Short mmCIF file of C-alpha atoms in Angstrom, two decimals:
data_model
loop_
_atom_site.label_atom_id
_atom_site.label_comp_id
_atom_site.label_asym_id
_atom_site.label_seq_id
_atom_site.Cartn_x
_atom_site.Cartn_y
_atom_site.Cartn_z
CA MET I 11 23.34 2.92 -28.45
CA ILE I 12 20.09 4.85 -28.47
CA LYS I 13 18.34 1.57 -29.16
CA GLU I 14 19.30 0.31 -25.72
CA PHE I 15 17.28 3.17 -24.32
CA THR I 16 14.21 3.02 -26.55
CA LYS I 17 13.72 -0.74 -26.60
CA GLY I 18 12.41 -0.79 -23.03
CA ILE I 19 9.67 1.71 -23.74
CA LEU I 20 7.60 -0.35 -26.15
CA LYS I 21 9.38 -3.07 -28.11
CA GLU I 22 10.74 -4.89 -25.07
CA ASN I 23 8.56 -3.22 -22.47
CA PRO I 24 9.21 -5.01 -19.17
CA VAL I 25 5.54 -5.30 -18.26
CA LEU I 26 3.69 -5.56 -21.57
CA VAL I 27 6.23 -7.71 -23.45
CA GLN I 28 8.47 -9.43 -20.93
CA ALA I 29 5.66 -9.72 -18.37
CA LEU I 30 8.07 -9.03 -15.51
CA GLY I 31 7.26 -7.18 -12.29
CA LEU I 32 3.54 -7.86 -12.56
CA CYS I 33 3.01 -7.97 -8.81
CA PRO I 34 3.74 -4.27 -8.16
CA THR I 35 2.12 -3.40 -11.49
CA LEU I 36 -1.19 -4.83 -10.37
CA ALA I 37 -0.92 -3.87 -6.73
CA VAL I 38 0.03 -0.19 -6.65
CA THR I 39 -1.86 1.15 -9.67
CA SER I 40 -5.05 2.07 -7.83
CA THR I 41 -4.12 5.74 -8.38
CA ALA I 42 -2.02 7.52 -10.99
CA TYR I 43 0.08 9.06 -8.21
CA ASN I 44 1.03 5.68 -6.77
CA GLY I 45 1.90 4.45 -10.25
CA ILE I 46 4.31 7.33 -10.88
CA GLY I 47 5.81 6.98 -7.40
CA MET I 48 6.51 3.29 -7.79
CA GLY I 49 7.78 3.90 -11.32
CA ILE I 50 10.24 6.59 -10.32
CA ALA I 51 11.56 4.47 -7.47
CA VAL I 52 12.10 1.62 -9.93
CA ILE I 53 13.78 3.92 -12.51
CA PHE I 54 16.25 5.02 -9.86
CA VAL I 55 16.97 1.56 -8.48
CA LEU I 56 17.15 -0.07 -11.90
CA THR I 57 19.48 2.52 -13.43
CA MET I 58 21.78 2.62 -10.42
CA SER I 59 21.93 -1.15 -10.02
CA ASN I 60 22.58 -1.60 -13.75
CA ILE I 61 25.46 0.87 -13.59
CA ILE I 62 27.00 -0.72 -10.51
CA VAL I 63 26.52 -4.27 -11.74
CA SER I 64 28.13 -3.33 -15.05
CA LEU I 65 31.06 -1.68 -13.23
CA ILE I 66 31.74 -4.61 -10.94
CA LYS I 67 30.96 -7.41 -13.39
CA LYS I 68 34.65 -8.37 -13.82
CA THR I 69 35.27 -8.69 -10.08
CA VAL I 70 32.21 -10.78 -9.37
CA PRO I 71 32.81 -14.56 -9.35
CA SER I 72 29.94 -16.14 -11.26
CA LYS I 73 29.14 -18.52 -8.40
CA ILE I 74 28.13 -15.71 -6.05
CA ARG I 75 26.86 -13.19 -8.60
CA ILE I 76 23.23 -13.48 -7.51
CA PRO I 77 23.85 -12.63 -3.81
CA ILE I 78 26.08 -9.76 -4.85
CA PHE I 79 23.54 -8.39 -7.34
CA ILE I 80 20.85 -8.64 -4.68
CA THR I 81 23.07 -6.81 -2.19
CA VAL I 82 23.55 -3.99 -4.69
CA ILE I 83 19.82 -3.82 -5.44
CA ALA I 84 18.80 -4.02 -1.78
CA THR I 85 21.18 -1.18 -0.93
CA PHE I 86 19.60 1.15 -3.47
CA VAL I 87 16.09 0.13 -2.45
CA THR I 88 16.87 0.96 1.17
CA ILE I 89 18.25 4.33 0.11
CA VAL I 90 15.05 5.05 -1.83
CA LYS I 91 12.95 3.99 1.16
CA LEU I 92 14.81 6.23 3.60
CA VAL I 93 14.84 9.23 1.27
CA MET I 94 11.12 8.82 0.52
CA ALA I 95 10.24 8.53 4.21
CA ALA I 96 12.20 11.71 4.89
CA TYR I 97 10.98 13.89 2.02
CA THR I 98 7.69 12.47 0.69
CA PRO I 99 6.07 10.86 3.76
CA ALA I 100 2.63 10.72 2.16
CA LEU I 101 3.91 8.72 -0.79
CA SER I 102 6.04 6.54 1.45
CA LYS I 103 2.91 5.68 3.41
CA GLN I 104 0.89 4.96 0.30
CA LEU I 105 3.48 2.68 -1.25
CA GLY I 106 4.30 1.06 2.09
CA ILE I 107 5.43 -2.49 1.60
CA PHE I 108 5.89 -2.14 -2.17
CA ILE I 109 9.12 -0.20 -1.85
CA PRO I 110 11.01 -2.95 0.01
CA LEU I 111 9.46 -5.35 -2.48
CA ILE I 112 11.38 -3.67 -5.33
CA VAL I 113 14.27 -5.88 -4.14
CA VAL I 114 12.49 -8.94 -5.44
CA ASN I 115 11.04 -7.21 -8.50
CA CYS I 116 12.25 -9.52 -11.24
CA ILE I 117 12.75 -6.65 -13.70
CA ILE I 118 15.74 -5.43 -11.72
CA LEU I 119 17.52 -8.72 -11.14
CA GLY I 120 16.50 -9.71 -14.67
CA ARG I 121 18.22 -6.70 -16.23
CA ALA I 122 21.29 -7.12 -14.00
CA GLU I 123 21.61 -10.75 -15.04
CA ALA I 124 20.58 -10.52 -18.69
CA PHE I 125 22.07 -7.17 -19.64
CA ALA I 126 24.23 -5.23 -17.19
CA SER I 127 26.50 -8.16 -16.37
CA LYS I 128 27.36 -8.52 -20.05
CA ASN I 129 27.45 -4.93 -21.32
CA GLY I 130 29.27 -1.65 -20.79
CA VAL I 131 28.35 1.00 -18.25
CA LEU I 132 26.72 3.49 -20.61
CA ALA I 133 24.68 0.83 -22.40
CA SER I 134 23.59 -0.60 -19.04
CA ALA I 135 22.59 2.81 -17.72
CA LEU I 136 20.53 3.47 -20.85
CA ASP I 137 19.00 0.03 -20.66
CA GLY I 138 18.03 0.58 -17.01
CA LEU I 139 16.65 4.04 -17.71
CA GLY I 140 14.65 2.85 -20.72
CA MET I 141 13.24 -0.21 -18.96
CA GLY I 142 12.42 1.93 -15.93
CA ILE I 143 10.61 4.50 -18.05
CA GLY I 144 8.74 1.74 -19.89
CA PHE I 145 7.66 0.34 -16.53
CA THR I 146 6.65 3.78 -15.24
CA LEU I 147 4.60 4.57 -18.35
CA VAL I 148 2.61 1.37 -17.99
CA LEU I 149 2.04 2.02 -14.27
CA PHE I 150 0.99 5.60 -14.94
CA VAL I 151 -1.45 4.66 -17.71
CA MET I 152 -2.90 1.84 -15.60
CA GLY I 153 -3.16 4.06 -12.55
CA THR I 154 -4.90 6.79 -14.55
CA ILE I 155 -7.45 4.43 -16.10
CA ARG I 156 -8.17 2.60 -12.86
CA GLU I 157 -8.41 5.71 -10.73
CA ILE I 158 -10.68 7.62 -13.11
CA LEU I 159 -13.06 4.69 -13.52
CA GLY I 160 -12.76 3.33 -10.00
CA SER I 161 -12.84 6.54 -7.96
CA GLY I 162 -13.79 9.22 -10.50
CA THR I 163 -10.69 11.19 -9.53
CA LEU I 164 -7.11 11.70 -10.68
CA THR I 165 -4.31 12.14 -8.15
CA LEU I 166 -1.11 13.76 -9.32
CA GLY I 167 1.77 15.53 -7.64
CA PHE I 168 3.42 18.82 -8.46
CA PRO I 169 6.31 18.97 -8.98
CA LEU I 170 6.16 15.31 -9.92
CA LEU I 171 5.41 13.81 -6.49
CA VAL I 172 6.02 16.47 -3.87
CA ASN I 173 2.60 18.07 -3.41
CA PRO I 174 -0.10 15.53 -4.16
CA PHE I 175 -3.45 16.91 -5.24
CA THR I 176 -6.64 15.24 -6.45
CA ILE I 177 -8.76 16.34 -9.40
CA ASN I 178 -12.38 15.29 -9.43
CA VAL I 179 -12.49 14.20 -13.07
CA LEU I 180 -15.95 12.72 -13.41
CA GLY I 181 -17.76 14.99 -10.95
CA ASN I 182 -19.70 14.16 -7.81
CA GLY I 183 -22.57 12.52 -9.66
CA TYR I 184 -20.34 9.70 -10.84
CA ASN I 185 -20.92 6.38 -9.16
CA PRO I 186 -17.42 4.83 -9.07
CA ALA I 187 -16.91 1.37 -10.56
CA LEU I 188 -15.23 0.04 -7.44
CA LEU I 189 -14.16 -3.09 -9.29
CA MET I 190 -11.56 -1.06 -11.17
CA ILE I 191 -9.50 -0.24 -8.09
CA LEU I 192 -9.83 -3.77 -6.76
CA PRO I 193 -7.54 -6.57 -8.06
CA PRO I 194 -9.85 -7.66 -10.93
CA GLY I 195 -9.69 -4.13 -12.34
CA GLY I 196 -5.91 -4.41 -12.37
CA PHE I 197 -5.98 -7.62 -14.37
CA LEU I 198 -8.59 -6.24 -16.78
CA THR I 199 -6.62 -3.05 -17.41
CA LEU I 200 -3.35 -4.92 -17.84
CA GLY I 201 -4.97 -7.36 -20.26
CA ILE I 202 -6.42 -4.57 -22.37
CA LEU I 203 -3.07 -2.75 -22.45
CA MET I 204 -1.30 -5.93 -23.56
CA TRP I 205 -3.84 -6.37 -26.30
CA LEU I 206 -3.39 -2.77 -27.48
CA LYS I 207 0.38 -3.21 -27.51
CA GLN I 208 -0.04 -6.32 -29.64
CA LEU I 209 -2.19 -4.39 -32.12
CA LEU I 210 0.45 -1.65 -32.29
CA LEU I 211 3.40 -3.99 -32.76
CA GLU I 212 1.75 -6.14 -35.39
CA LYS I 213 1.36 -3.24 -37.75
CA MET U 10 37.70 -25.22 0.75
CA LYS U 11 40.03 -22.40 -0.23
CA ASN U 12 37.51 -21.34 -2.82
CA ILE U 13 34.69 -21.11 -0.29
CA VAL U 14 36.76 -18.78 1.89
CA ARG U 15 37.67 -16.65 -1.14
CA LEU U 16 34.03 -16.35 -2.21
CA GLY U 17 32.99 -15.61 1.36
CA VAL U 18 35.54 -12.83 1.68
CA ILE U 19 34.47 -11.26 -1.62
CA LEU U 20 30.83 -11.33 -0.59
CA MET U 21 31.77 -9.86 2.78
CA ILE U 22 33.57 -6.96 1.14
CA TYR U 23 30.54 -6.16 -1.00
CA ALA U 24 28.21 -6.41 1.98
CA GLY U 25 30.57 -4.24 4.04
CA VAL U 26 30.64 -1.47 1.45
CA ALA U 27 26.85 -1.62 1.10
CA GLY U 28 26.44 -1.50 4.88
CA ALA U 29 28.71 1.52 5.24
CA LEU U 30 26.83 3.38 2.50
CA LEU U 31 23.49 2.63 4.12
CA GLY U 32 24.79 3.75 7.50
CA TRP U 33 25.73 7.09 6.01
CA VAL U 34 22.36 7.58 4.28
CA TYR U 35 20.59 6.59 7.49
CA THR U 36 22.37 9.20 9.61
CA LYS U 37 21.47 11.83 7.00
CA THR U 38 17.77 10.96 6.80
CA ALA U 39 16.99 9.85 10.37
CA PRO U 40 16.48 13.35 11.88
CA LYS U 41 14.23 14.33 8.99
CA ILE U 42 12.15 11.14 9.33
CA GLU U 43 11.80 11.72 13.06
CA GLU U 44 10.70 15.28 12.44
CA GLN U 45 8.06 14.07 9.96
CA ALA U 46 6.77 11.57 12.52
CA ARG U 47 6.57 14.27 15.19
CA MET U 48 4.73 16.67 12.88
CA GLU U 49 2.35 13.93 11.89
CA ARG U 50 1.62 13.19 15.56
CA GLN U 51 0.88 16.85 16.27
CA GLN U 52 -1.38 16.98 13.25
CA ALA U 53 -3.18 13.80 14.33
CA ILE U 54 -3.74 15.18 17.85
CA LYS U 55 -5.23 18.36 16.41
CA GLU U 56 -7.52 16.36 14.14
CA VAL U 57 -8.96 14.08 16.80
CA MET U 58 -9.38 16.65 19.58
CA PRO U 59 -12.82 18.17 20.07
CA PRO U 60 -12.93 21.54 18.28
CA ASP U 61 -13.32 23.58 21.49
CA ALA U 62 -9.96 22.38 22.85
CA LYS U 63 -7.62 25.35 22.67
CA VAL U 64 -4.79 24.74 25.13
CA PHE U 65 -2.96 21.43 25.07
CA GLU U 66 -1.02 19.87 27.90
CA GLU U 67 0.86 16.60 27.82
CA LYS U 68 0.54 14.25 30.79
CA THR U 69 2.34 10.97 31.34
CA LEU U 70 0.40 8.46 33.41
CA SER U 71 2.19 6.18 35.88
CA ASP U 72 2.05 3.27 33.41
CA GLY U 73 3.81 5.34 30.76
CA THR U 74 0.79 6.26 28.64
CA VAL U 75 1.13 9.76 27.24
CA VAL U 76 -2.16 11.62 27.22
CA VAL U 77 -2.68 15.05 25.76
CA VAL U 78 -5.34 16.97 27.68
CA GLY U 79 -7.15 19.70 25.80
CA TYR U 80 -8.63 22.64 27.72
CA ALA U 81 -11.27 25.01 26.46
CA ASP U 82 -9.85 28.00 28.34
CA ASP U 83 -6.39 29.42 28.96
CA ALA U 84 -6.71 28.97 32.72
CA LYS U 85 -6.99 25.21 32.20
CA THR U 86 -10.13 24.77 34.26
CA GLN U 87 -12.47 23.41 31.63
CA VAL U 88 -11.39 20.08 30.12
CA ALA U 89 -12.49 19.90 26.48
CA GLY U 90 -11.11 16.50 25.61
CA TYR U 91 -8.21 14.08 25.59
CA ALA U 92 -6.03 12.49 22.96
CA ALA U 93 -3.82 9.44 23.31
CA GLU U 94 -2.37 6.73 21.15
CA ALA U 95 -3.84 3.22 21.04
CA VAL U 96 -1.79 0.30 19.74
CA GLY U 97 -3.40 -2.94 18.61
CA THR U 98 -1.91 -6.04 17.07
CA GLY U 99 -3.37 -6.45 13.62
CA PHE U 100 -2.92 -9.07 10.95
CA SER U 101 0.67 -8.29 10.04
CA SER U 102 1.67 -5.25 12.06
CA ASP U 103 0.99 -3.08 15.05
CA VAL U 104 -1.80 -0.68 14.20
CA ARG U 105 -1.30 2.67 15.90
CA THR U 106 -4.31 4.92 16.25
CA MET U 107 -4.57 8.43 17.65
CA VAL U 108 -7.82 8.62 19.62
CA GLY U 109 -9.59 11.81 20.65
CA PHE U 110 -12.03 11.68 23.56
CA LEU U 111 -14.78 13.99 24.72
CA PRO U 112 -14.71 14.87 28.45
CA ASP U 113 -17.18 12.02 29.13
CA PHE U 114 -14.87 9.56 27.32
CA ARG U 115 -17.07 9.04 24.35
CA ILE U 116 -14.95 9.03 21.19
CA ASN U 117 -14.65 12.34 19.39
CA ALA U 118 -12.61 11.06 16.44
CA ILE U 119 -9.87 8.59 15.64
CA LYS U 120 -7.06 8.58 13.13
CA VAL U 121 -5.02 5.52 12.24
CA ILE U 122 -1.49 6.87 12.09
CA SER U 123 0.52 3.83 11.15
CA GLN U 124 -0.07 0.29 10.04
CA ASN U 125 1.43 -2.27 7.70
CA GLU U 126 -1.63 -4.37 7.08
CA THR U 127 -2.49 -6.22 3.88
CA PRO U 128 -2.72 -3.66 1.05
CA GLY U 129 -6.28 -3.44 -0.22
CA LEU U 130 -7.80 -5.08 2.87
CA GLY U 131 -6.39 -4.08 6.26
CA THR U 132 -5.12 -0.79 4.88
CA HIS U 133 -8.75 0.31 4.62
CA THR U 134 -8.61 0.97 8.36
CA GLN U 135 -7.22 4.32 7.24
CA ASP U 136 -10.30 5.07 5.17
CA GLU U 137 -12.52 7.88 6.29
CA TRP U 138 -15.74 5.87 6.46
CA PHE U 139 -14.16 3.36 8.82
CA GLN U 140 -12.65 5.95 11.14
CA LYS U 141 -15.75 8.15 11.08
CA GLN U 142 -17.97 5.51 12.63
CA PHE U 143 -16.08 5.79 15.90
CA SER U 144 -17.29 9.34 16.47
CA GLY U 145 -19.70 9.61 19.38
CA LYS U 146 -19.42 5.95 20.41
CA THR U 147 -19.46 5.07 24.09
CA ILE U 148 -17.11 2.46 25.56
CA ASP U 149 -19.79 -0.25 25.43
CA GLU U 150 -20.39 0.30 21.74
CA LEU U 151 -16.73 -0.08 20.88
CA LEU U 152 -16.71 -3.59 19.47
CA VAL U 153 -16.88 -4.74 15.88
CA ASN U 154 -20.37 -5.81 14.84
CA LYS U 155 -19.36 -9.49 14.81
CA ASP U 156 -18.53 -9.18 18.50
CA GLY U 157 -21.82 -7.40 19.29
CA GLY U 158 -20.67 -3.80 19.02
CA LYS U 159 -21.48 -0.94 16.71
CA ILE U 160 -18.35 -0.75 14.59
CA GLN U 161 -18.82 -2.13 11.09
CA ALA U 162 -15.76 -4.29 10.35
CA ILE U 163 -14.07 -4.00 6.98
CA THR U 164 -14.98 -6.84 4.64
CA GLY U 165 -12.05 -9.24 4.48
CA ALA U 166 -10.19 -7.45 7.25
CA THR U 167 -11.93 -8.38 10.47
CA ILE U 168 -8.62 -8.84 12.29
CA SER U 169 -7.41 -5.37 11.37
CA SER U 170 -10.80 -3.84 12.24
CA ARG U 171 -10.75 -5.64 15.57
CA ALA U 172 -7.19 -4.48 16.27
CA VAL U 173 -8.26 -0.85 15.93
CA THR U 174 -11.58 -1.21 17.74
CA ASN U 175 -10.29 -3.23 20.69
CA SER U 176 -7.23 -1.05 21.21
CA VAL U 177 -9.44 2.05 21.20
CA ARG U 178 -11.81 0.40 23.64
CA LYS U 179 -8.97 -0.58 25.99
CA LEU U 180 -7.61 2.92 25.91
CA ALA U 181 -11.06 4.37 26.62
CA GLU U 182 -11.48 2.07 29.61
CA LYS U 183 -8.06 2.92 30.96
CA LEU U 184 -8.46 6.68 30.64
CA SER U 185 -12.00 6.80 31.98
CA GLN U 186 -10.93 4.89 35.10
CA SER U 187 -7.68 6.77 35.55
CA THR U 188 -7.51 9.00 38.60
CA GLU U 189 -4.47 10.85 37.34
CA LEU U 190 -6.24 12.87 34.66
CA PRO U 191 -7.91 16.20 35.27
CA LYS U 192 -11.63 15.71 34.72
CA THR U 193 -14.73 17.84 34.60
CA ALA U 194 -18.39 16.91 34.86
CA PRO U 195 -19.87 15.48 31.64
CA GLN U 196 -20.93 18.16 29.24
CA THR U 197 -24.07 18.35 27.23
CA ALA U 198 -22.35 18.95 23.92
CA ALA U 199 -23.14 15.93 21.78
CA VAL U 200 -21.41 14.68 18.72
CA ASP U 201 -23.51 14.14 15.64
CA SER U 202 -23.37 10.42 15.06
CA THR U 203 -26.34 10.21 12.72
CA GLN U 204 -24.11 10.30 9.66
CA THR U 205 -22.43 7.02 10.55
CA PRO U 206 -22.49 4.88 7.42
CA GLN U 207 -24.41 1.67 7.89
CA ASN U 208 -22.87 -0.48 5.20
#
């Protein structure tokens, strides 16, 4: 059972191995803070939708399973959006359009279809949690690398996301490599991470 | 046929449950979201008002525009500045900007308070360097450089830049011509506009 949880972190990492959800991965990781925020939203939506999909799998006719899965996912995404707007307005502003876009994040529908609709509730919850954490780790690492190189700073929140603060990592003399927070920097960072993962797994 | 109805009813039940759940969450979060928006507005007004404005008074013009008048003294004789919201149609959303004016209707400062423009392009309207260049500009200078003004448009986001600039300009024209606002003779206090970035 524990394997269902750990597989998403490295061995079947949604971003680095399955190459799912690349759009938000590339788009929001201009700061570490955004990466964690997006990641946590995805952990919540993915775990909840996996649980619900697993619970209702017997009552869902296979012909209309996709619209029903999407309804479940969209409901949780909207909840996340409303709660974020109410309690972490700064983050909600930063992530803007990417939160509603979680609905079409293929990781979530992918796990509902490939795993939760065929497995038990606990296994599905662990799968969702593990995949979500794997996704978050990649986003956090990418955000950290891109922000430090691209802006010379590191933005984190304490606790977790509530009070964002920025550390000036490389000092004022640093001339930021703007490329890193622009789209090419996202592709470069993602490519390097995929390469590193390959090195790790081949051993 | 029977099958279609059955599937439709099942889908409807799922959608109904989801809708009810969302309705409940909405009623719980709506007051809090409204409160955040109100606080943010207050904060934005404070940020764009000239620093010598101490007493604020809200005025609604006959066309519905809400203008906050800032006075330098408690007796409300000396107008220190104005703040009002400008709305422009951008690339993919309405861009709302809080604009602070000096008594002579030059811009004191602006703050983009909400937009849903293209991430990475139009969203840069919220960047400090873009907003800073408005400080000290007169109405005639309020055009993006492509249109012959003094506002440097954001690379790749001319439409968003124009949305902000033109809405600010329109607001400035409206307020400066309005006869409903309390006004005082132009002051000598000047805003330092020499730090405007040129790139």
